[in-house]
PDB file of C-alpha atoms and ligand atoms in Angstrom:
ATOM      1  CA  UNK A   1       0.000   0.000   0.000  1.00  0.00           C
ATOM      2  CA  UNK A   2       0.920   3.862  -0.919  1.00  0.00           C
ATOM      3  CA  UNK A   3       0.829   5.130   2.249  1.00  0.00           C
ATOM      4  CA  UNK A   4       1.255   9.025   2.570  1.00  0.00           C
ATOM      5  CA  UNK A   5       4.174  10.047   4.870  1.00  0.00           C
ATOM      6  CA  UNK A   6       3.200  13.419   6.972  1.00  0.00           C
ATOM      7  CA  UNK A   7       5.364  16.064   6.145  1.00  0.00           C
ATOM      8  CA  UNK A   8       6.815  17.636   9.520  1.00  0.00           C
ATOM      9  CA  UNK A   9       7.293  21.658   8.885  1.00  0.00           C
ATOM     10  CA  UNK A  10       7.204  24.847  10.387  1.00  0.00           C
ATOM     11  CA  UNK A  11       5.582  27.656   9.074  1.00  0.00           C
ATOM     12  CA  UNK A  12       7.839  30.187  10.493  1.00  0.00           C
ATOM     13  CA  UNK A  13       5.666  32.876  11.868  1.00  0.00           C
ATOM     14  CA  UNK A  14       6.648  36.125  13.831  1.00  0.00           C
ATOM     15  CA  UNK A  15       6.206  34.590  17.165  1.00  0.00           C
ATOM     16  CA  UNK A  16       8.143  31.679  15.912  1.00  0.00           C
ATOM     17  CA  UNK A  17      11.287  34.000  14.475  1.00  0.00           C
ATOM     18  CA  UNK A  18      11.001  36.107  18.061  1.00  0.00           C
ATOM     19  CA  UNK A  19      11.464  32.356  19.469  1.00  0.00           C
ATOM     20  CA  UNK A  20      14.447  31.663  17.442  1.00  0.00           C
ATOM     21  CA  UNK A  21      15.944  35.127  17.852  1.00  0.00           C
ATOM     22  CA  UNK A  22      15.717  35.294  21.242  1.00  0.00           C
ATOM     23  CA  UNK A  23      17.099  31.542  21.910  1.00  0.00           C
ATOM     24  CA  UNK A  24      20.838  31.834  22.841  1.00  0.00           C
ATOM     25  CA  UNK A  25      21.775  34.476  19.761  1.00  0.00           C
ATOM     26  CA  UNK A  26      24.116  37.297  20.854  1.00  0.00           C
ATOM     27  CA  UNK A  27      23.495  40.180  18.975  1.00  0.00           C
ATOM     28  CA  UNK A  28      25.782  42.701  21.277  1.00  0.00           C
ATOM     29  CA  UNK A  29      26.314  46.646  20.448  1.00  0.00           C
ATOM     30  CA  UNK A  30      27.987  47.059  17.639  1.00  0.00           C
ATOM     31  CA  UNK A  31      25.307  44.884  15.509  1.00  0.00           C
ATOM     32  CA  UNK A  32      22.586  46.419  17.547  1.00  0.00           C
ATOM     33  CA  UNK A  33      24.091  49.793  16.156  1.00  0.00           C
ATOM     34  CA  UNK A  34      23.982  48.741  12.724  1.00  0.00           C
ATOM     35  CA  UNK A  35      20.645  47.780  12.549  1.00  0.00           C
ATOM     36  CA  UNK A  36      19.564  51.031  13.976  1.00  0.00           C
ATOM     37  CA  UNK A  37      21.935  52.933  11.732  1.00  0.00           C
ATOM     38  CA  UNK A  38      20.607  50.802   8.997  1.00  0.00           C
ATOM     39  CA  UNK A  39      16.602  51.232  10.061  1.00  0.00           C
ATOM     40  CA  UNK A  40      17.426  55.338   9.560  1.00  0.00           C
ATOM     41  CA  UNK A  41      18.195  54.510   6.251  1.00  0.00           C
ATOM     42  CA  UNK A  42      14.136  53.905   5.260  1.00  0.00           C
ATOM     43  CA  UNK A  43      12.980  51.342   2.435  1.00  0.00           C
ATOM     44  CA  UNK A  44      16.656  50.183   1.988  1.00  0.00           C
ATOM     45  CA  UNK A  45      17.157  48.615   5.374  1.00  0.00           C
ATOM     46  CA  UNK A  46      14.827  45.514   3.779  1.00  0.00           C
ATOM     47  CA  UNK A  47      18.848  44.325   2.462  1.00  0.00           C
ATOM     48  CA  UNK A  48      19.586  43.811   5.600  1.00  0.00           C
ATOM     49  CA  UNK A  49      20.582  40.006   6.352  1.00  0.00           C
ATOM     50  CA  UNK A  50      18.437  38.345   9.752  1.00  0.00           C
ATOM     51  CA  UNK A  51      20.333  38.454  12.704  1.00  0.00           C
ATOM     52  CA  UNK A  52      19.737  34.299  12.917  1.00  0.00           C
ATOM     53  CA  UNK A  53      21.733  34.387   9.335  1.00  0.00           C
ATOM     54  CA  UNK A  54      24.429  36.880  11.125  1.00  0.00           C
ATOM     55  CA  UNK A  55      25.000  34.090  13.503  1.00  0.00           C
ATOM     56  CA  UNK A  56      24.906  31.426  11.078  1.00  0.00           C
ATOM     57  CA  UNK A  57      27.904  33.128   9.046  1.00  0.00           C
ATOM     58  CA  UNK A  58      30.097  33.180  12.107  1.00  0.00           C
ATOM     59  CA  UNK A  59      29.403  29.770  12.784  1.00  0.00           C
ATOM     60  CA  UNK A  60      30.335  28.377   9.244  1.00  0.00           C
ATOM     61  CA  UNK A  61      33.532  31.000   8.912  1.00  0.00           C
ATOM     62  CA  UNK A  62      34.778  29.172  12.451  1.00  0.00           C
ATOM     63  CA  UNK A  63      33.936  25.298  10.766  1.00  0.00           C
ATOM     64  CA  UNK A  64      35.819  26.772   8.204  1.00  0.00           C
ATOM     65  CA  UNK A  65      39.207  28.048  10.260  1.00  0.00           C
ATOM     66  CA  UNK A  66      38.979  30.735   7.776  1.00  0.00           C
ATOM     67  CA  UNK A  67      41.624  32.853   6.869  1.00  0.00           C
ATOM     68  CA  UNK A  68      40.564  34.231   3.705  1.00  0.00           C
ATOM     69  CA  UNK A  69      37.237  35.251   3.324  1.00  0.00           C
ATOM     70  CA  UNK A  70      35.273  36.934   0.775  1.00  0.00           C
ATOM     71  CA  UNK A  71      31.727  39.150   1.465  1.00  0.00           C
ATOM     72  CA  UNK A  72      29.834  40.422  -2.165  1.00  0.00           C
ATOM     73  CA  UNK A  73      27.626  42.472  -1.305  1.00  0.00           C
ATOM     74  CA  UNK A  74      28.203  44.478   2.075  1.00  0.00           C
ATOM     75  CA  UNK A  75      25.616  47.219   2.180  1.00  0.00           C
ATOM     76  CA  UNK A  76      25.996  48.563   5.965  1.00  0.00           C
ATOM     77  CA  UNK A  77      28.374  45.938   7.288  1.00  0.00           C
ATOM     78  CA  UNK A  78      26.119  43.236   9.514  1.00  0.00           C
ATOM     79  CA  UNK A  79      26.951  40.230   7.474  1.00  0.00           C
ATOM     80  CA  UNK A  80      30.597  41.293   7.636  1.00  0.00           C
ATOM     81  CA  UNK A  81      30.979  42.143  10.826  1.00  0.00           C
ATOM     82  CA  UNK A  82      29.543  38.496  11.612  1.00  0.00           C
ATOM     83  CA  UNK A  83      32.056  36.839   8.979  1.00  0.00           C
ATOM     84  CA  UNK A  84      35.081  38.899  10.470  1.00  0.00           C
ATOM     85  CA  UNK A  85      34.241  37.296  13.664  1.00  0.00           C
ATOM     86  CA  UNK A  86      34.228  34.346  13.049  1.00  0.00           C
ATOM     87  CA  UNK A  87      38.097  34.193  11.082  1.00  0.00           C
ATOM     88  CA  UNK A  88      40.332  32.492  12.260  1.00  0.00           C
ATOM     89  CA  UNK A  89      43.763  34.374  13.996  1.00  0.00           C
ATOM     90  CA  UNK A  90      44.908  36.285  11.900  1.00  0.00           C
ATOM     91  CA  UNK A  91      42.869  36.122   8.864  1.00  0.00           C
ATOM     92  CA  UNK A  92      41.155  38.298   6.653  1.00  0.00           C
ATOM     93  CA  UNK A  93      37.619  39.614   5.170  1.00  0.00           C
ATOM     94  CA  UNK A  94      37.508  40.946   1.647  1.00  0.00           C
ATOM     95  CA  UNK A  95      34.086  43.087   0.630  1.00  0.00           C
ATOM     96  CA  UNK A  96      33.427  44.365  -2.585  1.00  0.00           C
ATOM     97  CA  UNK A  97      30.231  46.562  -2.865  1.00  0.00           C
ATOM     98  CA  UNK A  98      29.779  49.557  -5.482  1.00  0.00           C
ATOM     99  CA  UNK A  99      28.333  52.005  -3.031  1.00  0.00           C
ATOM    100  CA  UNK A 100      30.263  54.643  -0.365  1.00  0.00           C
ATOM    101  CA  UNK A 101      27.205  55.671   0.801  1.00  0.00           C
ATOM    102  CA  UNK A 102      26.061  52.526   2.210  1.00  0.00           C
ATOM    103  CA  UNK A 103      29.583  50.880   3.473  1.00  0.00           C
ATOM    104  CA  UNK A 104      30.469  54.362   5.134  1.00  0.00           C
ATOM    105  CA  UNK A 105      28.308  52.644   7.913  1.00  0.00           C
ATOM    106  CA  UNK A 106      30.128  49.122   7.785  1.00  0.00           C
ATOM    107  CA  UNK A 107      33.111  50.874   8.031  1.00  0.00           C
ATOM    108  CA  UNK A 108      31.992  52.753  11.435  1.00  0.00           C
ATOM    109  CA  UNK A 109      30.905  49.762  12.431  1.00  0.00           C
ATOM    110  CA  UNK A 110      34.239  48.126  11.687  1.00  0.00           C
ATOM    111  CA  UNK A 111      36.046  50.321  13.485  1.00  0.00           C
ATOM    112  CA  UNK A 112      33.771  50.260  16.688  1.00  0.00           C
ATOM    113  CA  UNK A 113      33.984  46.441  16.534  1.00  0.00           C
ATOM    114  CA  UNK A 114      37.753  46.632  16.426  1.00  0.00           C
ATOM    115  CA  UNK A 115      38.455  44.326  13.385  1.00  0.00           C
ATOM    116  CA  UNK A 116      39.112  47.337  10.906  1.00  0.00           C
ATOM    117  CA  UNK A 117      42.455  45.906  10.357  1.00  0.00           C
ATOM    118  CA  UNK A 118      41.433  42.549   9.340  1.00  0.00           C
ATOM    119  CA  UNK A 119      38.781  43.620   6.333  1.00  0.00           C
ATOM    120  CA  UNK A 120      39.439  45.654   3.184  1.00  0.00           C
ATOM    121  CA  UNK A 121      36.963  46.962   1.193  1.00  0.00           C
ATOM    122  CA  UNK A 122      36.599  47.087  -2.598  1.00  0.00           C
ATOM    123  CA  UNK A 123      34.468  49.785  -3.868  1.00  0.00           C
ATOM    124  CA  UNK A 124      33.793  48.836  -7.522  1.00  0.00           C
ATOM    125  CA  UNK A 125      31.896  45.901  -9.876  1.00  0.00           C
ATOM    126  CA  UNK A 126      32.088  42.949  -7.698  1.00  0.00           C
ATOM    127  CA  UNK A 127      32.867  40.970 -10.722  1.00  0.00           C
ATOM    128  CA  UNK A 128      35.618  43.203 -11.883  1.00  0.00           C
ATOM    129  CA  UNK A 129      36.843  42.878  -7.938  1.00  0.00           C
ATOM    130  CA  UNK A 130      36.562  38.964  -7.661  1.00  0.00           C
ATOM    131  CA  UNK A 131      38.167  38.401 -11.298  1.00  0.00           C
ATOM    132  CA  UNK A 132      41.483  40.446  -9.802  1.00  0.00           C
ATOM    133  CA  UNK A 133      41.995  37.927  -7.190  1.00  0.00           C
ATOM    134  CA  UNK A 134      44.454  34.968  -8.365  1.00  0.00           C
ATOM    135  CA  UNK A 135      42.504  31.881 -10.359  1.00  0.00           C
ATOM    136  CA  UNK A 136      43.930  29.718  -7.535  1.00  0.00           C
ATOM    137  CA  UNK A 137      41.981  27.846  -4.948  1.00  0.00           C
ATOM    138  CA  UNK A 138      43.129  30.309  -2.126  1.00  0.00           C
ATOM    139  CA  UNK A 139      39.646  30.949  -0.588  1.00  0.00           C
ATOM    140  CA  UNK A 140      38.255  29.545   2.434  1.00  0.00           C
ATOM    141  CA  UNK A 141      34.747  31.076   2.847  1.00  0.00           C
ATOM    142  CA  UNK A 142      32.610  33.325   0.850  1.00  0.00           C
ATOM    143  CA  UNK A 143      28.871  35.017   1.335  1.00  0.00           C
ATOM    144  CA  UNK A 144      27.366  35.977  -1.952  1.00  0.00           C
ATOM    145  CA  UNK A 145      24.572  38.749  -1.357  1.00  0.00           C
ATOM    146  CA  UNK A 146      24.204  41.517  -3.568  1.00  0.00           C
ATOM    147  CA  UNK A 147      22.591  41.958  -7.367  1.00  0.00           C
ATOM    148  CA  UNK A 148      20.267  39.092  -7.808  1.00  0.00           C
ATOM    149  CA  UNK A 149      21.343  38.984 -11.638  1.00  0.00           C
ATOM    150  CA  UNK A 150      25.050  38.656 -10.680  1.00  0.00           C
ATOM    151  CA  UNK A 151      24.787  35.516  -8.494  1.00  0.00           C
ATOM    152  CA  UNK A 152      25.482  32.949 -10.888  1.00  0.00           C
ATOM    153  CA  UNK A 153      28.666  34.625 -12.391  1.00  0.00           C
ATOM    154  CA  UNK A 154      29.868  35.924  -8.434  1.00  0.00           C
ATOM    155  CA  UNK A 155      29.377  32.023  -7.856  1.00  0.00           C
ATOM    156  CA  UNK A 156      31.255  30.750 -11.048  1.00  0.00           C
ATOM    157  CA  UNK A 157      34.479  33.207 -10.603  1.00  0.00           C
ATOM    158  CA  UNK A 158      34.522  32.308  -6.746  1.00  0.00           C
ATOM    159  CA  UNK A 159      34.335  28.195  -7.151  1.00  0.00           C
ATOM    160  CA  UNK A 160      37.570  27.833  -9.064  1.00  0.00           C
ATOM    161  CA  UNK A 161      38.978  30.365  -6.582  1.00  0.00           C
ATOM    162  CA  UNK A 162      37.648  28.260  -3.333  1.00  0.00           C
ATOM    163  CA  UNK A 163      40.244  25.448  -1.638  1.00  0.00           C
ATOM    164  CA  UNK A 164      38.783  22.229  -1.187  1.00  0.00           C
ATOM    165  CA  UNK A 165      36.564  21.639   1.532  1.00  0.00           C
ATOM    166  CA  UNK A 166      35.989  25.535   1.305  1.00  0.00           C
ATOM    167  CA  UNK A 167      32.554  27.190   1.524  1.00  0.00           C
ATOM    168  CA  UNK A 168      30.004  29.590  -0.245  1.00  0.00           C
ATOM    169  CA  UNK A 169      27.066  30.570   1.064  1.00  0.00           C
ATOM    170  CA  UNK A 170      24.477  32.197  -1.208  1.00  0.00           C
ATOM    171  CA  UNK A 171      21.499  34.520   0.024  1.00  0.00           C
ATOM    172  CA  UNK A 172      18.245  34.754  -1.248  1.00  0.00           C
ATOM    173  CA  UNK A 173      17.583  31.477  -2.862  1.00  0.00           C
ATOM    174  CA  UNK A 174      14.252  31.187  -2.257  1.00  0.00           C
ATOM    175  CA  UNK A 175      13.178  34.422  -3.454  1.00  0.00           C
ATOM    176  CA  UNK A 176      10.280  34.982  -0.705  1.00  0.00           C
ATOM    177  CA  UNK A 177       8.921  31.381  -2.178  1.00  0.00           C
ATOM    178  CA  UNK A 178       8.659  32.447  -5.365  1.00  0.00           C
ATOM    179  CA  UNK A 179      11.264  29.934  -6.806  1.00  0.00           C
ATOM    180  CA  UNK A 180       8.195  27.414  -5.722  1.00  0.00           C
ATOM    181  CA  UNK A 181       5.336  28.780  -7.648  1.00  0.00           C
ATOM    182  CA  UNK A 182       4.050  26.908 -10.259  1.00  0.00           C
ATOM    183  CA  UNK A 183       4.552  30.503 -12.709  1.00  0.00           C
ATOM    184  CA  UNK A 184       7.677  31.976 -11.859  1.00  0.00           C
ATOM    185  CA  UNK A 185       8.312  35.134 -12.686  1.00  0.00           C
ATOM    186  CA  UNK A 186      11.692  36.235 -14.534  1.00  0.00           C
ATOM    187  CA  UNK A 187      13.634  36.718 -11.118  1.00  0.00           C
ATOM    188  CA  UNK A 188      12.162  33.630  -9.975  1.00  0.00           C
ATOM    189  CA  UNK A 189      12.990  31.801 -13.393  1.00  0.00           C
ATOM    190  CA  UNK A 190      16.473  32.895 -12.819  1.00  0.00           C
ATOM    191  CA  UNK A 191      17.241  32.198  -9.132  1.00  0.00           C
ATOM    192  CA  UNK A 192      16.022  28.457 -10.176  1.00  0.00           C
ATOM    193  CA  UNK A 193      17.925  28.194 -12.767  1.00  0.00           C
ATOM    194  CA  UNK A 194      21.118  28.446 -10.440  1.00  0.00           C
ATOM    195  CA  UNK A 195      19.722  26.363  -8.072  1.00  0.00           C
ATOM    196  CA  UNK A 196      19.191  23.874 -10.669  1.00  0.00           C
ATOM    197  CA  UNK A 197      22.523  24.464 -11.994  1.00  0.00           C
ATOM    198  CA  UNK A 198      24.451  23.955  -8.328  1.00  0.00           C
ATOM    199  CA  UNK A 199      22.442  20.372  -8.223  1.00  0.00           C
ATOM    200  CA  UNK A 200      24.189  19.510 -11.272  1.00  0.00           C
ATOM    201  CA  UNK A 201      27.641  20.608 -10.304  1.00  0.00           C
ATOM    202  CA  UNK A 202      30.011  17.833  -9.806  1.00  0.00           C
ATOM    203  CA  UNK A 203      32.241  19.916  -7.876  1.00  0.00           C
ATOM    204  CA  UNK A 204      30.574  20.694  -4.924  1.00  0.00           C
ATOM    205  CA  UNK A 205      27.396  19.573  -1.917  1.00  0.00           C
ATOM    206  CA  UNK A 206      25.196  21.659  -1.306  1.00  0.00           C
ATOM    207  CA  UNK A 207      21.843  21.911   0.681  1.00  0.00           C
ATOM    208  CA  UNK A 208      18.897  24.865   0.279  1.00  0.00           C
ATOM    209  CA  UNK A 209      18.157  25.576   3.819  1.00  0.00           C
ATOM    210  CA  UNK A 210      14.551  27.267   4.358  1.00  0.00           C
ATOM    211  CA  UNK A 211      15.901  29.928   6.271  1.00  0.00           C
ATOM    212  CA  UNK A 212      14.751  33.617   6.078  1.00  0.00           C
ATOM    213  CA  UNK A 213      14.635  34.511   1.996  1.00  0.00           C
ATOM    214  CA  UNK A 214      16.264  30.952   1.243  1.00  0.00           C
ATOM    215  CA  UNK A 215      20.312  30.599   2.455  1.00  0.00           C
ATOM    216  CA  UNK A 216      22.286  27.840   0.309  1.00  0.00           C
ATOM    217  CA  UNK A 217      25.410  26.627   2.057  1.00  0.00           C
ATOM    218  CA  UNK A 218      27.749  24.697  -0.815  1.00  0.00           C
ATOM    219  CA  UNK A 219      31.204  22.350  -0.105  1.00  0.00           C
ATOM    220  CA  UNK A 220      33.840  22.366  -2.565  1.00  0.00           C
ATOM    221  CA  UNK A 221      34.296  18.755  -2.360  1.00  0.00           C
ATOM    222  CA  UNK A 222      36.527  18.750  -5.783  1.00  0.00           C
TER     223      UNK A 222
HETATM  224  C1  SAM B 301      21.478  42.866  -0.088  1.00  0.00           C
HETATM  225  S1  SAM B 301      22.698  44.108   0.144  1.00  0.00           S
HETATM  226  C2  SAM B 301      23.877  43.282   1.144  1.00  0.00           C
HETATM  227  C3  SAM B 301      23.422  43.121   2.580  1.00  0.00           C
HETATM  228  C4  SAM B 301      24.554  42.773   3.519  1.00  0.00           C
HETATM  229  N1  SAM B 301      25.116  41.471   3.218  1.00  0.00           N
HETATM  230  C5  SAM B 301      24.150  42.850   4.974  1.00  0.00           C
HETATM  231  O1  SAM B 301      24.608  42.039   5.771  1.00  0.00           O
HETATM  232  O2  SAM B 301      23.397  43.730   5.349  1.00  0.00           O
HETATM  233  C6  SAM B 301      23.427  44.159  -1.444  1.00  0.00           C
HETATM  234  C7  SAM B 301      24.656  45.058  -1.579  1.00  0.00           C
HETATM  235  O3  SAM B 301      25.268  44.728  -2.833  1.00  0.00           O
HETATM  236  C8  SAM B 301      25.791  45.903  -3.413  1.00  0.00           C
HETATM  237  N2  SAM B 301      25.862  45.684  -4.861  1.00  0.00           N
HETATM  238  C9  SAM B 301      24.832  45.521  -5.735  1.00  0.00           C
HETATM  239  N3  SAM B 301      25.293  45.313  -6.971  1.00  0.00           N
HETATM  240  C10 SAM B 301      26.647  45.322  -6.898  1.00  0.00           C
HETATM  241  C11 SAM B 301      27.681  45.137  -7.856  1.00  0.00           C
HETATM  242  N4  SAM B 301      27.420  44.892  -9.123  1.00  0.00           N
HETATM  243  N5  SAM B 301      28.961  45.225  -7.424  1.00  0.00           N
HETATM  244  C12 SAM B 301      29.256  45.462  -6.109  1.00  0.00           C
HETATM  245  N6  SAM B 301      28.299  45.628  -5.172  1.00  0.00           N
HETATM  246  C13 SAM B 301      27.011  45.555  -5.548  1.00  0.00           C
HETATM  247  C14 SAM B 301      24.817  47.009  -3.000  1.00  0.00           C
HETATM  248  O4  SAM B 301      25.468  48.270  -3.016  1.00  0.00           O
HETATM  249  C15 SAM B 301      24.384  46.570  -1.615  1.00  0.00           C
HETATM  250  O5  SAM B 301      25.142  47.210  -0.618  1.00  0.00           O
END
């Protein structure tokens, strides 16, 4: 007999995310700061990663030992600020973002935080920044979060850059669910295609975890 299995989810709901938030993260002043700094900034604060995903990146820099690390997309510094803290002694955070405006706060931040010294930022085409980097496999962890469009290219210069056993973490793979619907729209049509495309790649594991806007955490396993 066919029998149906149940399906055992969560629906994440505000009281549920409050639950999460509030069980054992440390969110302390400097990242506090940032998210009011960034709230001041009006419609876009919405870029702003979770402070659950914040947590998550310092976890997977440390699994990592990190000692390169590469952030694209930066925007006012939280996702940074949660990488740099997670390298390992005496490595370093490279960001690339296109805008002064916005990173003039990451770099405050940075500076509060005291691990100025350990990032540099690139202020140009993230592309243009990631190509100048060697085409060796000298990186150990990378967070991919900026132009939607981009992803698939920021991904494709970064794996033949990663070390084996290295890791890249991509944001917004779900696309608020839309990746799910039955009609995807053209964003929608593109952020599955890359997913599609990273189920196919023989280089690397990966897993699509259902976290915030969609997080997908890839291995270079060759
Ligand atoms: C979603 S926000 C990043 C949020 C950030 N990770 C955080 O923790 O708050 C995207 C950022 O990517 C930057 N960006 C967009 N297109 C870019 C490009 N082509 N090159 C470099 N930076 C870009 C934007 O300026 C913006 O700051």
């Amino acid at each position: 007999m066919n029998e149906k299995v149940p399906v055992k989810h969560v629906t994440i709901t505000s009281e549920i995310q409050q639950y999460v938030v509030g069980s054992g993260l440390v969110q302390d002043d400097v990242l506090r700061w940032i998210v009011e700094r960034t709230q001041e900034l009006g419609r876009p604060a919405i870029q702003q990663i979770v402070p659950e995903e914040g947590a998550l990146l310092t976890l997977l820099t440390g699994l990592t030992e990190a000692r390169f690390a590469v952030e694209v997309g930066t925007f006012t510094g939280y996702s940074s600020l949660c990488i740099a803290r997670g390298l390992a002694e005496g490595g370093t955070l490279l960001c690339c973002d296109n805008s002064e405006e916005w990173t003039r706060v990451a770099r405050e931040a940075w500076r509060k935080a005291g691990v100025e010294d350990r990032i540099t930022l690139e202020l140009a085409s993230a592309t243009e920044t990631i190509r100048a980097l060697p085409r060796e496999e000298h990186i150990d962890f990378s967070f991919i979060d900026a132009d939607l469009r981009n992803h698939a290219e920021y991904f494709d210069e970064l794996i033949v850059r990663t070390r084996r056993n290295g890791v890249i973490v991509i944001d917004n793979t779900l696309l608020r669910g839309r990746v799910a619907h039955r009609e995807r729209d053209e964003d929608a049509e593109m952020v599955h295609a890359f997913n599609e495309r990273l189920l196919g790649d023989d280089r690397i594991e990966s897993v699509l975890l259902p976290f915030h806007d969609g997080v997908t955490v890839v291995r270079k396993v060759g």
